[in-house]
XYZ file of N, CA and C in Angstrom:
627
model
N -7.415 -29.282 14.279
C -6.903 -30.331 13.388
C -7.533 -30.157 12.010
N -8.788 -29.832 11.963
C -9.536 -29.585 10.718
C -8.848 -28.562 9.868
N -8.482 -27.408 10.472
C -7.805 -26.285 9.762
C -6.455 -26.636 9.405
N -5.711 -27.371 10.204
C -4.368 -27.785 9.903
C -4.297 -28.652 8.632
N -5.296 -29.545 8.521
C -5.328 -30.478 7.378
C -5.546 -29.600 6.126
N -6.405 -28.611 6.190
C -6.658 -27.734 5.050
C -5.445 -26.940 4.656
N -4.701 -26.391 5.686
C -3.484 -25.695 5.412
C -2.416 -26.601 4.704
N -2.371 -27.836 5.154
C -1.373 -28.778 4.597
C -1.782 -29.017 3.113
N -3.099 -29.124 2.863
C -3.537 -29.334 1.412
C -3.095 -28.143 0.585
N -3.299 -26.980 1.121
C -2.976 -25.695 0.402
C -1.458 -25.634 0.091
N -0.658 -25.946 1.137
C 0.778 -26.015 0.901
C 1.218 -27.077 -0.068
N 0.514 -28.192 -0.046
C 0.851 -29.270 -1.020
C 0.620 -28.796 -2.419
N -0.507 -28.188 -2.709
C -0.796 -27.755 -4.029
C 0.010 -26.533 -4.481
N 0.490 -25.745 -3.555
C 1.373 -24.630 -3.888
C 2.668 -25.243 -4.537
N 3.204 -26.280 -3.853
C 4.383 -26.887 -4.353
C 4.098 -27.688 -5.627
N 2.965 -28.363 -5.609
C 2.535 -29.225 -6.772
C 2.460 -28.373 -8.059
N 1.771 -27.225 -8.038
C 1.614 -26.423 -9.221
C 2.886 -25.748 -9.642
N 3.694 -25.366 -8.638
C 4.997 -24.776 -8.927
C 5.966 -25.783 -9.671
N 5.908 -26.962 -9.257
C 6.736 -28.017 -9.841
C 6.214 -28.488 -11.232
N 4.920 -28.649 -11.342
C 4.331 -29.284 -12.560
C 4.028 -28.272 -13.658
N 3.885 -26.985 -13.320
C 3.524 -26.007 -14.384
C 4.735 -25.175 -14.835
N 4.945 -25.183 -16.128
C 6.104 -24.481 -16.666
C 5.845 -22.940 -16.596
N 4.594 -22.541 -16.811
C 4.239 -21.150 -16.743
C 3.864 -20.795 -15.329
N 4.638 -19.872 -14.741
C 4.438 -19.509 -13.310
C 3.092 -18.800 -13.177
N 2.629 -18.007 -14.248
C 1.364 -17.356 -14.152
C 0.245 -18.438 -14.046
N 0.320 -19.425 -14.901
C -0.665 -20.451 -14.858
C -0.667 -21.229 -13.523
N 0.495 -21.424 -12.945
C 0.630 -22.091 -11.620
C -0.092 -21.264 -10.580
N 0.104 -19.942 -10.618
C -0.523 -19.107 -9.639
C -2.033 -19.133 -9.745
N -2.532 -19.167 -10.935
C -4.033 -19.125 -11.159
C -4.614 -20.509 -10.661
N -4.012 -21.558 -10.997
C -4.527 -22.873 -10.655
C -4.455 -23.065 -9.109
N -3.385 -22.548 -8.562
C -3.248 -22.608 -7.104
C -4.302 -21.821 -6.360
N -4.573 -20.581 -6.856
C -5.587 -19.775 -6.246
C -6.978 -20.471 -6.342
N -7.276 -20.990 -7.497
C -8.560 -21.614 -7.705
C -8.725 -22.844 -6.784
N -7.639 -23.673 -6.709
C -7.654 -24.849 -5.854
C -7.807 -24.429 -4.415
N -7.148 -23.433 -3.951
C -7.204 -23.010 -2.565
C -8.653 -22.548 -2.195
N -9.267 -21.844 -3.138
C -10.712 -21.431 -2.842
C -11.611 -22.622 -2.733
N -11.363 -23.619 -3.583
C -12.129 -24.868 -3.544
C -11.916 -25.609 -2.209
N -10.688 -25.649 -1.800
C -10.318 -26.317 -0.491
C -11.079 -25.655 0.624
N -11.129 -24.390 0.595
C -11.852 -23.582 1.682
C -13.368 -23.614 1.471
N -13.831 -24.124 0.409
C -15.234 -24.154 0.015
C -15.889 -22.751 0.196
N -15.136 -21.779 -0.224
C -15.699 -20.388 -0.177
C -16.576 -20.072 -1.376
N -17.595 -19.267 -1.137
C -18.515 -18.810 -2.134
C -18.144 -17.409 -2.533
N -17.620 -17.257 -3.791
C -17.184 -15.985 -4.251
C -18.244 -15.330 -5.135
N -18.704 -14.152 -4.649
C -19.732 -13.357 -5.404
C -19.054 -12.081 -5.813
N -18.844 -11.912 -7.168
C -18.159 -10.796 -7.668
C -18.959 -9.950 -8.627
N -18.652 -8.646 -8.622
C -19.241 -7.728 -9.582
C -18.104 -6.933 -10.172
N -17.875 -7.035 -11.517
C -16.728 -6.356 -12.060
C -16.975 -5.824 -13.426
N -16.100 -4.955 -13.885
C -16.136 -4.360 -15.194
C -14.882 -4.766 -15.969
N -14.914 -4.604 -17.270
C -13.795 -4.919 -18.097
C -12.722 -3.838 -17.909
N -11.466 -4.248 -17.756
C -10.377 -3.283 -17.559
C -9.988 -2.592 -18.796
N -10.016 -3.314 -19.981
C -9.685 -2.708 -21.273
C -8.239 -2.122 -21.300
N -7.414 -2.663 -20.413
C -5.986 -2.150 -20.326
C -5.055 -3.356 -20.320
N -3.942 -3.134 -20.993
C -2.913 -4.215 -20.949
C -2.193 -4.215 -19.571
N -1.968 -3.063 -19.107
C -1.295 -2.839 -17.779
C -2.091 -1.998 -16.872
N -2.128 -2.376 -15.621
C -2.898 -1.573 -14.662
C -2.467 -1.877 -13.231
N -2.835 -1.046 -12.262
C -2.513 -1.253 -10.890
C -3.741 -1.556 -10.128
N -3.750 -2.696 -9.399
C -4.849 -3.177 -8.558
C -4.597 -2.624 -7.184
N -5.560 -1.943 -6.606
C -5.429 -1.490 -5.225
C -6.655 -2.007 -4.448
N -6.356 -2.876 -3.495
C -7.462 -3.568 -2.813
C -7.454 -3.523 -1.308
N -8.525 -3.805 -0.672
C -8.616 -4.020 0.783
C -7.828 -5.307 1.199
N -7.310 -5.329 2.383
C -6.535 -6.466 2.746
C -6.808 -6.811 4.245
N -7.637 -7.860 4.398
C -8.055 -8.232 5.749
C -7.672 -9.699 6.044
N -7.191 -10.390 5.027
C -6.867 -11.817 5.146
C -5.922 -12.261 4.077
N -5.215 -13.394 4.362
C -4.450 -13.984 3.256
C -5.323 -14.464 2.089
N -6.575 -14.695 2.385
C -7.529 -15.128 1.383
C -7.718 -14.132 0.294
N -7.459 -12.838 0.577
C -7.606 -11.794 -0.460
C -6.725 -12.073 -1.656
N -5.522 -12.604 -1.414
C -4.592 -12.896 -2.500
C -5.181 -13.896 -3.486
N -5.749 -14.999 -2.947
C -6.434 -16.011 -3.795
C -7.544 -15.374 -4.601
N -8.364 -14.518 -3.966
C -9.438 -13.912 -4.614
C -9.036 -13.075 -5.838
N -7.942 -12.240 -5.620
C -7.521 -11.405 -6.703
C -6.919 -12.181 -7.877
N -6.162 -13.198 -7.582
C -5.559 -14.059 -8.617
C -6.618 -14.742 -9.410
N -7.657 -15.180 -8.676
C -8.729 -15.916 -9.262
C -9.604 -15.034 -10.240
N -9.914 -13.789 -9.704
C -10.774 -12.921 -10.530
C -10.124 -12.325 -11.731
N -8.773 -12.057 -11.603
C -8.011 -11.574 -12.727
C -7.264 -12.767 -13.344
N -8.027 -13.795 -13.715
C -7.451 -15.050 -14.156
C -6.538 -14.989 -15.393
N -6.822 -14.101 -16.322
C -6.054 -13.975 -17.509
C -4.910 -13.014 -17.465
N -4.693 -12.470 -16.286
C -3.677 -11.431 -16.103
C -2.502 -11.905 -15.188
N -1.308 -11.650 -15.659
C -0.138 -11.914 -14.758
C -0.020 -10.810 -13.740
N -0.151 -11.176 -12.515
C -0.125 -10.214 -11.426
C 1.295 -10.200 -10.728
N 1.859 -9.029 -10.568
C 3.093 -8.852 -9.862
C 2.711 -8.207 -8.528
N 3.053 -8.895 -7.465
C 2.736 -8.418 -6.086
C 3.841 -7.628 -5.464
N 3.431 -6.630 -4.666
C 4.373 -5.943 -3.823
C 4.356 -6.625 -2.509
N 5.546 -7.167 -2.055
C 5.616 -7.885 -0.846
C 6.742 -7.405 0.076
N 6.591 -7.433 1.379
C 7.575 -7.011 2.291
C 8.813 -7.959 2.177
N 9.949 -7.413 2.352
C 11.195 -8.116 2.071
C 11.334 -9.403 2.944
N 10.784 -9.435 4.124
C 10.886 -10.557 5.035
C 10.339 -11.885 4.436
N 9.294 -11.742 3.567
C 8.759 -12.885 2.915
C 9.661 -13.622 1.981
N 10.606 -12.837 1.442
C 11.516 -13.455 0.468
C 12.624 -14.321 1.163
N 12.724 -14.170 2.475
C 13.686 -14.906 3.236
C 13.157 -16.291 3.753
N 11.905 -16.500 3.559
C 11.280 -17.796 3.916
C 11.778 -18.936 3.025
N 12.338 -19.985 3.487
C 12.824 -21.080 2.617
C 11.780 -21.600 1.704
N 12.112 -21.829 0.487
C 11.331 -22.349 -0.610
C 10.216 -21.304 -0.989
N 9.392 -20.863 -0.097
C 8.327 -19.946 -0.386
C 8.923 -18.647 -0.943
N 10.084 -18.169 -0.381
C 10.745 -16.985 -0.870
C 11.170 -17.173 -2.306
N 11.680 -18.331 -2.580
C 12.121 -18.671 -3.989
C 10.976 -18.564 -4.976
N 9.838 -19.164 -4.561
C 8.645 -19.235 -5.397
C 8.175 -17.763 -5.608
N 8.234 -16.938 -4.587
C 7.787 -15.583 -4.626
C 8.611 -14.829 -5.699
N 9.934 -15.037 -5.659
C 10.790 -14.422 -6.608
C 10.475 -14.825 -8.058
N 10.152 -16.131 -8.238
C 9.841 -16.663 -9.600
C 8.587 -15.959 -10.120
N 7.686 -15.598 -9.248
C 6.435 -14.989 -9.709
C 6.712 -13.515 -10.214
N 7.823 -13.001 -9.886
C 8.171 -11.609 -10.260
C 7.747 -10.653 -9.225
N 7.396 -11.127 -7.990
C 6.974 -10.180 -6.950
C 8.066 -9.215 -6.633
N 7.751 -7.974 -6.230
C 8.625 -6.953 -5.917
C 8.830 -6.755 -4.481
N 10.068 -6.851 -4.042
C 10.456 -6.767 -2.604
C 10.441 -5.298 -2.161
N 9.696 -4.990 -1.128
C 9.682 -3.645 -0.562
C 10.232 -3.675 0.845
N 11.242 -2.866 1.059
C 11.823 -2.721 2.359
C 11.266 -1.561 3.117
N 10.436 -1.837 4.077
C 9.682 -0.814 4.782
C 10.572 0.017 5.663
N 11.825 -0.603 5.979
C 12.706 0.147 6.812
C 13.718 0.967 6.039
N 13.732 0.888 4.739
C 14.696 1.623 3.915
C 14.061 2.198 2.693
N 13.851 3.483 2.663
C 13.216 4.194 1.567
C 14.084 4.088 0.318
N 15.408 4.166 0.546
C 16.349 4.104 -0.579
C 16.251 2.747 -1.324
N 16.265 1.667 -0.523
C 16.229 0.327 -1.150
C 14.938 0.144 -1.924
N 13.821 0.581 -1.336
C 12.567 0.500 -2.029
C 12.529 1.287 -3.329
N 13.140 2.488 -3.293
C 13.211 3.328 -4.432
C 14.041 2.690 -5.530
N 15.136 2.048 -5.219
C 15.937 1.359 -6.166
C 15.215 0.198 -6.792
N 14.439 -0.518 -5.998
C 13.696 -1.699 -6.536
C 12.631 -1.153 -7.513
N 11.959 -0.079 -7.231
C 10.984 0.509 -8.151
C 11.670 1.032 -9.393
N 12.807 1.583 -9.257
C 13.606 2.101 -10.418
C 13.922 0.971 -11.425
N 14.311 -0.100 -10.821
C 14.654 -1.331 -11.651
C 13.482 -1.786 -12.386
N 12.293 -1.840 -11.699
C 11.034 -2.272 -12.300
C 10.620 -1.429 -13.414
N 10.815 -0.108 -13.263
C 10.383 0.789 -14.283
C 11.246 0.575 -15.600
N 12.512 0.145 -15.446
C 13.326 -0.088 -16.611
C 12.913 -1.418 -17.224
N 12.503 -2.405 -16.438
C 12.083 -3.678 -16.971
C 10.649 -3.878 -17.197
N 9.918 -2.793 -17.347
C 8.477 -2.897 -17.489
C 8.066 -3.850 -18.636
N 7.075 -4.649 -18.368
C 6.583 -5.598 -19.334
C 5.126 -5.403 -19.642
N 4.741 -5.827 -20.755
C 3.344 -5.668 -21.163
C 2.448 -6.838 -20.596
N 1.135 -6.558 -20.579
C 0.159 -7.529 -20.132
C 0.367 -8.069 -18.677
N 0.665 -7.150 -17.806
C 0.822 -7.495 -16.429
C 0.125 -6.468 -15.596
N -0.301 -6.882 -14.413
C -0.894 -5.915 -13.459
C -0.036 -5.955 -12.153
N -0.069 -4.857 -11.439
C 0.661 -4.756 -10.163
C -0.397 -4.658 -9.050
N -0.251 -5.503 -8.031
C -1.249 -5.548 -6.940
C -0.642 -4.959 -5.690
N -1.364 -4.002 -5.098
C -0.960 -3.265 -3.918
C -2.126 -3.281 -2.894
N -1.759 -3.450 -1.587
C -2.713 -3.250 -0.553
C -2.425 -1.963 0.111
N -3.122 -0.878 -0.219
C -2.788 0.498 0.307
C -2.987 0.707 1.833
N -3.742 -0.236 2.480
C -3.894 -0.122 3.933
C -2.887 -0.942 4.656
N -1.943 -1.509 3.934
C -0.792 -2.199 4.569
C -1.188 -3.576 5.054
N -0.845 -3.900 6.355
C -0.948 -5.230 6.856
C -2.422 -5.531 7.143
N -2.657 -6.840 7.447
C -4.016 -7.327 7.670
C -4.595 -6.796 8.957
N -3.708 -6.540 9.963
C -4.205 -6.154 11.272
C -4.400 -4.673 11.432
N -3.678 -3.862 10.655
C -3.769 -2.403 10.811
C -4.233 -1.832 9.449
N -5.531 -1.541 9.360
C -6.094 -1.152 8.084
C -6.559 0.285 8.102
N -6.177 1.092 9.112
C -6.652 2.468 9.162
C -5.723 3.430 8.337
N -4.441 3.208 8.376
C -3.499 4.106 7.744
C -3.371 3.789 6.273
N -3.881 4.723 5.491
C -3.813 4.584 4.014
C -2.415 5.049 3.537
N -1.750 4.164 2.734
C -0.431 4.489 2.225
C -0.579 4.916 0.760
N -0.109 6.112 0.415
C -0.397 6.628 -0.950
C 0.743 6.285 -1.944
N 1.744 5.436 -1.479
C 2.860 5.078 -2.380
C 2.411 4.441 -3.714
N 1.372 3.585 -3.599
C 0.862 2.921 -4.768
C 0.290 3.874 -5.836
N -0.214 5.020 -5.385
C -0.769 6.072 -6.273
C 0.407 6.673 -7.070
N 1.485 6.980 -6.338
C 2.693 7.640 -7.035
C 3.232 6.682 -7.994
N 3.239 5.372 -7.628
C 3.777 4.331 -8.562
C 2.925 4.250 -9.857
N 1.645 4.282 -9.685
C 0.733 4.245 -10.882
C 0.907 5.443 -11.695
N 1.042 6.612 -11.126
C 1.222 7.841 -11.868
C 2.547 7.866 -12.578
N 3.619 7.289 -11.943
C 4.885 7.246 -12.607
C 4.932 6.375 -13.838
N 4.238 5.253 -13.745
C 4.093 4.365 -14.981
C 3.006 4.751 -15.810
N 2.169 5.722 -15.456
C 0.957 6.180 -16.225
C 0.009 4.982 -16.451
N -0.276 4.271 -15.355
C -1.171 3.114 -15.384
C -2.434 3.425 -14.665
N -3.583 3.001 -15.278
C -4.867 3.168 -14.527
C -4.907 2.371 -13.242
N -5.692 2.805 -12.257
C -5.817 2.112 -11.058
C -7.224 1.455 -10.967
N -7.194 0.120 -10.624
C -8.404 -0.638 -10.506
C -8.734 -0.807 -9.039
N -9.742 -0.148 -8.436
C -9.979 -0.388 -7.002
C -10.806 -1.699 -6.819
N -10.415 -2.469 -5.839
C -11.072 -3.739 -5.511
C -11.442 -3.809 -4.089
N -12.745 -3.940 -3.799
C -13.215 -4.069 -2.428
C -13.571 -5.528 -2.126
N -12.954 -6.047 -1.041
C -13.203 -7.400 -0.697
C -13.812 -7.476 0.696
N -15.026 -8.171 0.815
C -15.687 -8.231 2.086
C -15.976 -9.681 2.479
N -15.547 -10.078 3.660
C -15.793 -11.432 4.125
C -14.618 -12.432 4.106
N -13.491 -11.995 3.496
C -12.344 -12.835 3.377
C -11.820 -13.176 4.758
N -11.994 -12.211 5.742
C -11.459 -12.480 7.095
C -12.264 -13.561 7.784
N -13.408 -13.884 7.252
C -14.212 -14.980 7.834
C -13.707 -16.357 7.416
N -13.126 -16.338 6.221
C -12.513 -17.648 5.686
C -11.212 -17.874 6.360
N -10.294 -16.895 6.356
C -9.049 -17.052 7.010
C -8.791 -15.886 7.930
N -9.263 -16.007 9.226
C -9.127 -14.850 10.169
C -7.633 -14.486 10.381
N -7.337 -13.169 10.328
C -5.937 -12.745 10.501
C -5.390 -13.137 11.878
N -4.123 -13.581 11.905
C -3.516 -13.966 13.197
C -3.880 -15.345 13.670
N -4.631 -16.075 12.887
C -5.039 -17.423 13.381
C -4.809 -18.440 12.168
N -4.738 -19.728 12.540
C -4.591 -20.736 11.553
C -5.934 -21.333 11.066
N -7.029 -20.769 11.675
C -8.329 -21.216 11.416
C -8.750 -21.047 9.968
N -9.391 -22.020 9.354
C -10.028 -21.868 8.067
C -11.499 -22.330 8.192
N -12.420 -21.398 7.880
C -13.835 -21.697 8.036
C -14.474 -21.917 6.618
N -15.147 -23.014 6.529
C -15.789 -23.367 5.240
C -17.129 -22.655 5.050
N -17.512 -22.694 3.708
C -18.810 -22.194 3.316
C -19.116 -20.716 3.747
N -18.057 -19.974 3.642
C -18.223 -18.512 3.924
C -18.364 -17.817 2.598
N -19.211 -16.708 2.590
C -19.435 -15.935 1.383
C -18.493 -14.757 1.369
N -17.850 -14.612 0.248
C -16.935 -13.426 0.034
C -17.455 -12.498 -1.106
N -17.713 -11.290 -0.783
C -18.253 -10.381 -1.759
C -17.160 -9.512 -2.300
N -16.961 -9.442 -3.618
C -15.894 -8.661 -4.208
C -16.534 -7.725 -5.308
N -16.095 -6.501 -5.148
C -16.535 -5.446 -6.104
C -15.295 -4.906 -6.811
N -15.255 -4.990 -8.144
C -14.227 -4.411 -8.911
C -14.718 -3.193 -9.610
N -14.202 -2.036 -9.286
C -14.721 -0.760 -9.818
C -14.075 -0.378 -11.165
N -14.677 0.651 -11.727
C -14.051 1.263 -13.003
C -12.671 1.795 -12.678
N -11.839 1.748 -13.710
C -10.485 2.287 -13.503
C -10.474 3.795 -13.199
N -9.436 4.180 -12.433
C -9.166 5.635 -12.118
C -8.059 6.121 -12.991
N -8.299 7.230 -13.642
C -7.238 7.846 -14.474
C -6.051 8.273 -13.625
N -4.819 7.860 -13.987
C -3.621 8.238 -13.182
C -3.272 9.694 -13.352
N -3.841 10.373 -14.324
C -3.547 11.788 -14.613
C -4.190 12.737 -13.575
N -5.141 12.162 -12.741
C -5.815 12.973 -11.715
C -4.793 13.312 -10.638
N -5.164 14.345 -9.812
C -4.238 14.732 -8.723
C -4.234 13.521 -7.659
N -3.134 13.506 -6.995
C -2.912 12.481 -5.980
C -4.031 12.482 -4.931
N -4.357 13.647 -4.434
C -5.385 13.799 -3.405
C -6.764 13.364 -3.884
N -7.076 13.606 -5.183
C -8.316 13.221 -5.734
C -8.382 11.739 -5.826
N -7.314 11.039 -6.315
C -7.241 9.636 -6.428
C -7.401 8.960 -5.055
N -6.627 9.511 -4.038
C -6.670 8.925 -2.720
C -8.066 9.053 -2.113
N -8.712 10.208 -2.319
C -10.039 10.410 -1.772
C -11.022 9.352 -2.439
N -10.918 9.182 -3.711
C -11.843 8.252 -4.414
C -11.586 6.770 -3.922
N -10.306 6.446 -3.752
C -10.018 5.121 -3.253
C -10.513 4.818 -1.848
N -10.424 5.835 -1.016
C -10.906 5.660 0.330
C -12.408 5.532 0.378
N -13.142 6.116 -0.509
C -14.553 5.959 -0.546
C -14.953 4.584 -1.129
N -14.148 4.084 -2.001
C -14.518 2.803 -2.666
C -14.042 1.583 -1.847
N -12.829 1.630 -1.303
C -12.308 0.445 -0.668
C -11.951 0.692 0.825
């Protein structure tokens, strides 16, 4: 019951900020900050200045809480998320996801995903970051997917590695449990030059995150 009440609060504020904020970026940041406060999580971060208008965030993914952490830490940056297409079919939530500029990725169709990326390349905007979880889903974190590296190289954008530890204690994957007063450690590393070879970039990312 305790966790359900907290989830209801999080859902309430998701709709509240979406309705009351004209700027969707501002709504996302306020929602992330509020969600962290609801969970009473302690965020300990170590980061460097990105010094880039556009970049690609590649982070570990062990919990839904990872999303709140990234939005919160990159507070002044509009983040465009890569999300599986099924999420866009969820009533209301899917609409909100589209409004944020999230990019739909069809894991079952390479052609559809390629077309989505092609459209994004044509509509590239300044002062935004793209967030990707290279290890895929929250439950299967062993298979590293290098698609994000090719994406960064195509747009010639630096990659910012982000390592998140402890988020799975706040929101355990596969459960509705929310645990209070958990410490989450986040390390934001120096950017990686997209001009490096793919193997070199992948090797570096695997060591860092």
